[in-house]
mmCIF file of C-alpha atoms in Angstrom:
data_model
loop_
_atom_site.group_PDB
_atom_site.id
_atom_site.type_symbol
_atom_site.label_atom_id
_atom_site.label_comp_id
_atom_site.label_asym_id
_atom_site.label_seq_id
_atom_site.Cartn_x
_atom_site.Cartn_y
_atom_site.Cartn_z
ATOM 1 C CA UNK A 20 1.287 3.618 -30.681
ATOM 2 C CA UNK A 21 0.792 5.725 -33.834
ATOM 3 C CA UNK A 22 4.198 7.374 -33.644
ATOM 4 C CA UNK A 23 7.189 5.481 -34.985
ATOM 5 C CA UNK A 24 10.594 6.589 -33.747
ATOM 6 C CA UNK A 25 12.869 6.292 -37.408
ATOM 7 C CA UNK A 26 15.680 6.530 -35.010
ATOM 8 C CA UNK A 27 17.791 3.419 -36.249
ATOM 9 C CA UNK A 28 17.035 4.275 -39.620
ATOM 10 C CA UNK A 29 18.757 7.749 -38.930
ATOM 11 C CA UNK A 30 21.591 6.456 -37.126
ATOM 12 C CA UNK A 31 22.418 3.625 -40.117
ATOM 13 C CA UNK A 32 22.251 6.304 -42.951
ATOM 14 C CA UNK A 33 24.497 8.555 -40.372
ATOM 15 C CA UNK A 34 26.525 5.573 -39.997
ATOM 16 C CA UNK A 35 26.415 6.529 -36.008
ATOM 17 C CA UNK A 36 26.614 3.861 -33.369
ATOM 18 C CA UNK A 37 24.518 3.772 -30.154
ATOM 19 C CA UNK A 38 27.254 4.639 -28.121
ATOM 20 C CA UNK A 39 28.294 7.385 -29.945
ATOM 21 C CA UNK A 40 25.295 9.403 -30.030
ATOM 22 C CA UNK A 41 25.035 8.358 -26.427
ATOM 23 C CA UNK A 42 28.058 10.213 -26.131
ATOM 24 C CA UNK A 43 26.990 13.392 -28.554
ATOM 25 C CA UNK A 44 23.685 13.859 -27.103
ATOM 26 C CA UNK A 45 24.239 13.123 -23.023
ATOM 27 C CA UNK A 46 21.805 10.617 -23.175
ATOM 28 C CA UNK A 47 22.317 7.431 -21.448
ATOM 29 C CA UNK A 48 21.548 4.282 -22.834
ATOM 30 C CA UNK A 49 18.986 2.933 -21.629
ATOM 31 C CA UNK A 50 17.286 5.642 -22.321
ATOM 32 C CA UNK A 51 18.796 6.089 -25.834
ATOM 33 C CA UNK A 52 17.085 2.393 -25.896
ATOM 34 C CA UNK A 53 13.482 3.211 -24.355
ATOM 35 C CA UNK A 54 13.160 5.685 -27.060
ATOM 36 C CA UNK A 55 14.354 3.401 -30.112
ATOM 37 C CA UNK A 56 12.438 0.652 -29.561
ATOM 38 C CA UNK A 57 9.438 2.776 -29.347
ATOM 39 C CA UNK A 58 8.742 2.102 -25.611
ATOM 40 C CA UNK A 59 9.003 6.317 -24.533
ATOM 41 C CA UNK A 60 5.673 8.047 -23.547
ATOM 42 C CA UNK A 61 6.911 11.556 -24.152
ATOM 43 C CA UNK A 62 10.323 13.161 -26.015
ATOM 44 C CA UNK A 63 11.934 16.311 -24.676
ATOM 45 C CA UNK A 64 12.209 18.905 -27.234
ATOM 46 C CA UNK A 65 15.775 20.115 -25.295
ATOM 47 C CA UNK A 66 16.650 15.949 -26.058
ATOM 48 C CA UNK A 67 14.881 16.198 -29.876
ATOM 49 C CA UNK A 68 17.253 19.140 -30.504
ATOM 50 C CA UNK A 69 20.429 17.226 -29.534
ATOM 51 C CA UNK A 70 19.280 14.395 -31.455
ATOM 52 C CA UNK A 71 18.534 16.231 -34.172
ATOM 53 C CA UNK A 72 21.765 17.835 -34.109
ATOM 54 C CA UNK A 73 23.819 15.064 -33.728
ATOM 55 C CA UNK A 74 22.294 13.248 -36.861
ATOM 56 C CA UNK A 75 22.127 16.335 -38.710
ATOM 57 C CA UNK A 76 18.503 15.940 -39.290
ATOM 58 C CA UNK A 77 14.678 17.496 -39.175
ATOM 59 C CA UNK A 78 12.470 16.120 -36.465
ATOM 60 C CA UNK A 79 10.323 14.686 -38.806
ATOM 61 C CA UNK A 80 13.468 12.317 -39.438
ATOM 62 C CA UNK A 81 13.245 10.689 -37.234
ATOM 63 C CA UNK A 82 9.258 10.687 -35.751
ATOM 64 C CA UNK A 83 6.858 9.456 -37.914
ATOM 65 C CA UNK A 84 2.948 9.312 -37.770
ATOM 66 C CA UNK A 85 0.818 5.923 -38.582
ATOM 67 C CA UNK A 86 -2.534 5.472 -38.399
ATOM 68 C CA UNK A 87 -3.514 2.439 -36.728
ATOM 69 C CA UNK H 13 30.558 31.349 -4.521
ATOM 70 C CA UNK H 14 32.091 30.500 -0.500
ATOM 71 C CA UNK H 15 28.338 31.486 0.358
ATOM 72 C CA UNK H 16 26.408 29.312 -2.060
ATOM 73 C CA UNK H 17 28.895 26.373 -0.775
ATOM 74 C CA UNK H 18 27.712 26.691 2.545
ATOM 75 C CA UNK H 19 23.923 27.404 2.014
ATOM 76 C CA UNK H 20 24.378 24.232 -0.421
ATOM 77 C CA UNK H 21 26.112 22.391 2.733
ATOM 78 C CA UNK H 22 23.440 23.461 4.880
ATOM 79 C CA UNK H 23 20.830 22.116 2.621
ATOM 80 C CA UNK H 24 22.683 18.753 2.279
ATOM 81 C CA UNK H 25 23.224 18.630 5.948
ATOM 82 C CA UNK H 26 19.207 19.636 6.366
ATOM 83 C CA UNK H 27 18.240 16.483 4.000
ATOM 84 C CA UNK H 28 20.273 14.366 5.715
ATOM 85 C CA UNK H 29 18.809 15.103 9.118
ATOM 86 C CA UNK H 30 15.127 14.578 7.690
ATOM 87 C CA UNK H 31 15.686 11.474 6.148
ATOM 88 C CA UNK H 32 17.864 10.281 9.649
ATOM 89 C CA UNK H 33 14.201 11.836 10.727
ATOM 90 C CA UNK H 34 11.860 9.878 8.662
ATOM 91 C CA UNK H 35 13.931 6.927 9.051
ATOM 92 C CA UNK H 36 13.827 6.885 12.568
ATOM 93 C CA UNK H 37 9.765 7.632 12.810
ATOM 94 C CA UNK H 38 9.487 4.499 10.207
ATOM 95 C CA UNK H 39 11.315 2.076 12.461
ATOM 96 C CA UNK H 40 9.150 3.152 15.377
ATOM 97 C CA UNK H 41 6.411 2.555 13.448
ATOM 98 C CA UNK H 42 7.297 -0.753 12.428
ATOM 99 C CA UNK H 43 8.150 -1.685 15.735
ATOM 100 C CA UNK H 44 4.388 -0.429 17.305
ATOM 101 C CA UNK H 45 2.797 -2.344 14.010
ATOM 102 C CA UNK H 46 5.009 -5.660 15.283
ATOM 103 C CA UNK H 47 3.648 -5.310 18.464
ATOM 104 C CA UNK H 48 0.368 -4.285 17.118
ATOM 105 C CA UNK H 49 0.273 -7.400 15.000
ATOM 106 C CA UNK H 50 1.727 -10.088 17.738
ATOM 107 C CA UNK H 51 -0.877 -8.914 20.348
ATOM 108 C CA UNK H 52 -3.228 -9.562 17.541
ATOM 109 C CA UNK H 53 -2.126 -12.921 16.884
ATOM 110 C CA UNK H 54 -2.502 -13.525 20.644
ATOM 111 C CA UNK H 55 -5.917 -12.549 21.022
ATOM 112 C CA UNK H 56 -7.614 -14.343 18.101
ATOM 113 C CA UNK H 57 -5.367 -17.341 19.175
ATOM 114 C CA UNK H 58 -6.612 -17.410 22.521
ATOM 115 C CA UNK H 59 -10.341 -16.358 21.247
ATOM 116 C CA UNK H 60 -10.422 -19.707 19.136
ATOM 117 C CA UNK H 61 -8.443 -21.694 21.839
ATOM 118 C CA UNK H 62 -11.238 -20.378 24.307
ATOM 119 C CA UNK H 63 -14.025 -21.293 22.538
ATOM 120 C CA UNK H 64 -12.889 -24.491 21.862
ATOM 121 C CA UNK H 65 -12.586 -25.316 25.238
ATOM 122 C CA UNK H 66 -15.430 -23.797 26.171
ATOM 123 C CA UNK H 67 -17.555 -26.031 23.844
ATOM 124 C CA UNK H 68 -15.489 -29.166 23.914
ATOM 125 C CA UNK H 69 -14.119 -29.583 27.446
ATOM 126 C CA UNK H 70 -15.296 -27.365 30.014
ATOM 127 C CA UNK H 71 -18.209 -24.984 29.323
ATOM 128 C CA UNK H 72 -17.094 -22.705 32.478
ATOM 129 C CA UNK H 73 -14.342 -21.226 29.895
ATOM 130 C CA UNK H 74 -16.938 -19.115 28.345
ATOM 131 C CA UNK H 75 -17.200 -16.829 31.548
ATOM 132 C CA UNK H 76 -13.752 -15.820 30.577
ATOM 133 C CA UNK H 77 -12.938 -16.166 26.962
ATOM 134 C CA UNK H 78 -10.207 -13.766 26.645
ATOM 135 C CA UNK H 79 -9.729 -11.008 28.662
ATOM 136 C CA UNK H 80 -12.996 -10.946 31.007
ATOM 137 C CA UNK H 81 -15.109 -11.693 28.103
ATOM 138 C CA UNK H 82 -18.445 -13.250 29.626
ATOM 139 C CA UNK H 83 -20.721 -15.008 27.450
ATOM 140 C CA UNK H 84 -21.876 -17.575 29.565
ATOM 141 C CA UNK H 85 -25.393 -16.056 29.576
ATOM 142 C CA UNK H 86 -25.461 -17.101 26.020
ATOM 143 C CA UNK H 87 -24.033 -20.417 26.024
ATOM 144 C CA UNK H 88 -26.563 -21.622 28.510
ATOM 145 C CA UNK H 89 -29.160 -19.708 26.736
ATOM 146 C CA UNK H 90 -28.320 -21.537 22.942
ATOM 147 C CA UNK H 91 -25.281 -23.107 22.050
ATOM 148 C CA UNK H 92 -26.386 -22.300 18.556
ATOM 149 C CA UNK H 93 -26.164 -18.480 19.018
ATOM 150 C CA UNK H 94 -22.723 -18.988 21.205
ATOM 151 C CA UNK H 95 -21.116 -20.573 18.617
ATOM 152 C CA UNK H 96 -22.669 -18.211 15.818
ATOM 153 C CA UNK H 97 -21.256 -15.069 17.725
ATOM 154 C CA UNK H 98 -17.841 -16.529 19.261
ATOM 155 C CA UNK H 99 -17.096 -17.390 15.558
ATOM 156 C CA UNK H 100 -17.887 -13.974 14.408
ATOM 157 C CA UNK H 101 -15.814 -12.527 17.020
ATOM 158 C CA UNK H 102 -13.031 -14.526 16.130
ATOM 159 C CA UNK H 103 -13.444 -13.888 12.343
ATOM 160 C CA UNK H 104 -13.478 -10.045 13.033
ATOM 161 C CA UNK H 105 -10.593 -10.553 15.509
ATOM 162 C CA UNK H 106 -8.474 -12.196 12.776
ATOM 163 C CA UNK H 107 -9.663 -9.931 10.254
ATOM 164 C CA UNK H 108 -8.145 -6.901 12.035
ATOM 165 C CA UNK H 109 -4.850 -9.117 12.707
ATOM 166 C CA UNK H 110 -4.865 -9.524 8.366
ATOM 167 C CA UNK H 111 -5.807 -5.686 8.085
ATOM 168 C CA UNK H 112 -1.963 -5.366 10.584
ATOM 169 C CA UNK H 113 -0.547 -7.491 8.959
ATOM 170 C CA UNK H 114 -1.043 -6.090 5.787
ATOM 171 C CA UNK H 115 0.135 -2.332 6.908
ATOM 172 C CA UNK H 116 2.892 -4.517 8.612
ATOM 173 C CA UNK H 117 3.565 -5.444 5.189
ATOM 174 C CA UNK H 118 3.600 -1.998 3.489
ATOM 175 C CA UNK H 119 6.822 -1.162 6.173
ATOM 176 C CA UNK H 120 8.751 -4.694 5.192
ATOM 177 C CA UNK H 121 8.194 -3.614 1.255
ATOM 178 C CA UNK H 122 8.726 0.171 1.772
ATOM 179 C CA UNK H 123 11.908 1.504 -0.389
ATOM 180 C CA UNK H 124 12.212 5.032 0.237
ATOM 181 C CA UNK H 125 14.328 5.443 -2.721
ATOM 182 C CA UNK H 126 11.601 4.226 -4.807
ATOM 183 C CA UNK H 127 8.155 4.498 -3.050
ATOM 184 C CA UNK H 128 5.520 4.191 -5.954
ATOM 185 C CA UNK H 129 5.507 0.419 -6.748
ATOM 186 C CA UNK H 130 2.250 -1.407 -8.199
ATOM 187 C CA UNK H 131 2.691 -3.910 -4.740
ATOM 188 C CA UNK H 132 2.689 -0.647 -2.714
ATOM 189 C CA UNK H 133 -0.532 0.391 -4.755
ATOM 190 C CA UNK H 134 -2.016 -3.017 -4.291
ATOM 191 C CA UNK H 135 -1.503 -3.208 -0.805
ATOM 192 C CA UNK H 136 -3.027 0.096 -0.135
ATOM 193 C CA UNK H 137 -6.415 -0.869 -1.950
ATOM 194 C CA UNK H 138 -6.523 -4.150 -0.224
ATOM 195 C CA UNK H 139 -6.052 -2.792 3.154
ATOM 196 C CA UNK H 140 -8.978 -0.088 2.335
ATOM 197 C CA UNK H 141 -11.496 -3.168 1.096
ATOM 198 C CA UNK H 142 -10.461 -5.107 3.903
ATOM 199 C CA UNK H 143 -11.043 -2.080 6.430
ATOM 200 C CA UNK H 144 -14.170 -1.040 4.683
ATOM 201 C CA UNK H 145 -14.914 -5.137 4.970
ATOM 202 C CA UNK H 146 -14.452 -5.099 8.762
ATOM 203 C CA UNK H 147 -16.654 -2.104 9.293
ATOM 204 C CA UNK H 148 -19.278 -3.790 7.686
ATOM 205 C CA UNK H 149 -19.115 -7.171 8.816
ATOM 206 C CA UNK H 150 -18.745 -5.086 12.458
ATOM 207 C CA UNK H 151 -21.748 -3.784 11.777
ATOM 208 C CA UNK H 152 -23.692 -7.273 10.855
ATOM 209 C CA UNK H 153 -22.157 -8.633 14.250
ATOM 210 C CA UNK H 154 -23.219 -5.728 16.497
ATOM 211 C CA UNK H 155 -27.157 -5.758 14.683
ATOM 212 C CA UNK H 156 -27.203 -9.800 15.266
ATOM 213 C CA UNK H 157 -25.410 -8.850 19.042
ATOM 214 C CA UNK H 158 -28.636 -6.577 19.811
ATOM 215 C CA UNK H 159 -31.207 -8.451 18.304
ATOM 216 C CA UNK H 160 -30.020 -11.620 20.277
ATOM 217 C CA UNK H 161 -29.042 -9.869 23.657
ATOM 218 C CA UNK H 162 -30.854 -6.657 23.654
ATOM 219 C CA UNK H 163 -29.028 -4.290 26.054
ATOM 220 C CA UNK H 164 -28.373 -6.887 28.484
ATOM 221 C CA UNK H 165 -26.071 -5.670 30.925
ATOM 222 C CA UNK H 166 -24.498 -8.864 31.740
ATOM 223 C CA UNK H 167 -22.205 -9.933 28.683
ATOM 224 C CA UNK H 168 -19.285 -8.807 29.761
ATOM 225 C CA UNK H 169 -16.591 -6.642 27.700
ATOM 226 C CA UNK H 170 -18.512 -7.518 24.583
ATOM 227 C CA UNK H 171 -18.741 -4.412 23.167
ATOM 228 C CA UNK H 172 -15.292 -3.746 23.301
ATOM 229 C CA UNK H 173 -14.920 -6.210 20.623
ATOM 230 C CA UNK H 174 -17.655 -5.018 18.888
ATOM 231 C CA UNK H 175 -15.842 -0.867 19.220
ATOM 232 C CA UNK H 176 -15.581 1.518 15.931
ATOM 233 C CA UNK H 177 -17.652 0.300 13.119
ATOM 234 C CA UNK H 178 -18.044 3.594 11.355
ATOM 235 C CA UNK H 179 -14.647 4.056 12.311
ATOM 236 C CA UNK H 180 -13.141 1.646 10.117
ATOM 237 C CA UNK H 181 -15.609 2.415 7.200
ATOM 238 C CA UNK H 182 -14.298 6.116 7.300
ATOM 239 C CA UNK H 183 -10.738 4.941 7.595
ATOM 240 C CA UNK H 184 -11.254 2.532 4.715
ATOM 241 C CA UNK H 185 -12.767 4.976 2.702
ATOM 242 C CA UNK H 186 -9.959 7.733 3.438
ATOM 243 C CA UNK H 187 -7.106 5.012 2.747
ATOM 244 C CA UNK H 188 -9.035 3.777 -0.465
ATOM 245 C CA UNK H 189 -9.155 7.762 -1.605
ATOM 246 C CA UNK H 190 -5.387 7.919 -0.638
ATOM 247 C CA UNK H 191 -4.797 4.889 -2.322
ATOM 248 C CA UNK H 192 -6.293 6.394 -5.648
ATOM 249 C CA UNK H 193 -3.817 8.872 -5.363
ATOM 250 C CA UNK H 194 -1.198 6.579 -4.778
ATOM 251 C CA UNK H 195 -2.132 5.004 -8.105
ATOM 252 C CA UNK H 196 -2.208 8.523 -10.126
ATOM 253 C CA UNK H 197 1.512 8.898 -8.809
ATOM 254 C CA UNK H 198 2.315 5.459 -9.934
ATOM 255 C CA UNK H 199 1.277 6.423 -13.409
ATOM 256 C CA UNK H 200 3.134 9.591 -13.448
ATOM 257 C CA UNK H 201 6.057 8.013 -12.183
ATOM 258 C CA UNK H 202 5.582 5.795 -14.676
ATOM 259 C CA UNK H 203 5.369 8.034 -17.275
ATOM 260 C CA UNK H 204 7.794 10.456 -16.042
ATOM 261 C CA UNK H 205 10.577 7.259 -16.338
ATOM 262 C CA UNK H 206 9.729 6.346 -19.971
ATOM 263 C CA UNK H 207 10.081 10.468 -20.951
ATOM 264 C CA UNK H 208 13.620 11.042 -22.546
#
């Protein structure tokens, strides 16, 4: 898919483990998983928000668009 | 607040009773689709045990191949023919036991918790192909039936074995439809579990 989830790259320059943004967001994870390795079909913006306020970051962060 | 505790009671108590409900209407149905099935198994058991008889140790068994069936008429008429349409027979017979089987199936795999599954989906389409399958192949055997036997009214019972043709193409074509649908839920389902 075109759209690369910078999600680990967020979390190492945030220093923030899994677990604990599991924790900040609400998220569980597995699906804290589906969405880093790039395996989610859609995002919530209501889950987008939390991430991005956990990580104290834009959206653009942390999604990224490549053309195949 | 002590009134949206109870209608929320009431509402748990009301789901509760409907899945007690469905529950209860499933295991019925599995246990008409057991029977359904054995008494299947029976007849296209004693069909080919019949016939086998008939053409290997006593040719009187063909007056009475299962259930009153009479083809005797056509086993002293061509043994060629006999054999062509007891073997049809049979086939159709054991198709409709595969076509129980198969919703038999559906019930055994059937987790209420989850329903959409790609076997679920895949059973579904096979049982439509195999009905649609039957109602043409019912079809074949009723054309070669008439062109051999005309409307003789001395074959015995042999159209009930020969019974809903158009039926089963309908049915196969409403449970292939439904099936489709079953498939667009998969994907949803799908879709809706990898959305975080």
């Amino acid at each position: 898919m075109p759209i690369i989830v910078n999600l680990d790259v967020m979390m190492a320059k945030r220093k923030m483990s899994l677990n604990e943004l599991s924790e900040r967001v609400g998220l569980t994870l597995a699906n804290l998983s589906i969405l880093k390795t790039g395996k989610a079909k859609a995002v919530r913006f209501t889950t987008l928000e939390a991430i991005c306020e956990a990580l104290e970051c834009q959206p653009g962060d942390i999604l990224e668009y490549q053309a195949e | 607040m002590i009134f949206d505790a109870s209608i929320a009671l009431i509402n748990t108590q009301m789901n509760k009773n409907s899945k007690t409900r469905t529950e209860k209407i499933l295991v019925a149905m599995k246990v008409l689709i057991w029977i359904f099935f054995i008494g299947n198994c029976i007849k296209t058991g004693a069909l080919a045990y019949s016939f086998f008889i008939s053409l290997s140790i006593n040719p009187n068994a063909a007056s009475d191949l299962y259930m009153g069936l009479n083809l005797s008429e056509v086993l002293v008429r061509d043994n060629g023919h006999y054999s062509f349409m007891v073997i049809n027979l049979i086939v159709l017979s054991a198709f409709r036991t595969f076509l129980v089987y198969l919703v038999l199936k559906i019930f055994l795999t059937l987790n209420l918790k989850k329903p959409f599954s790609v076997e679920m989906a895949g059973l579904i389409k096979r049982i439509s192909i195999l009905a649609i399958s039957i109602g043409f192949v019912n079809l074949l055997v009723r054309a070669y039936v008439g062109w051999l036997l005309g409307d003789s009214p001395s074959v015995g019972y042999l159209a009930e074995y020969l019974y809903g043709s158009a039926e089963f193409i309908f049915f196969g074509i409403i449970i292939f439809i439904i099936g489709q649908v079953f498939q667009y839920g998969l994907e949803l389902q799908a879709e809706s579990e990898l959305t975080v």
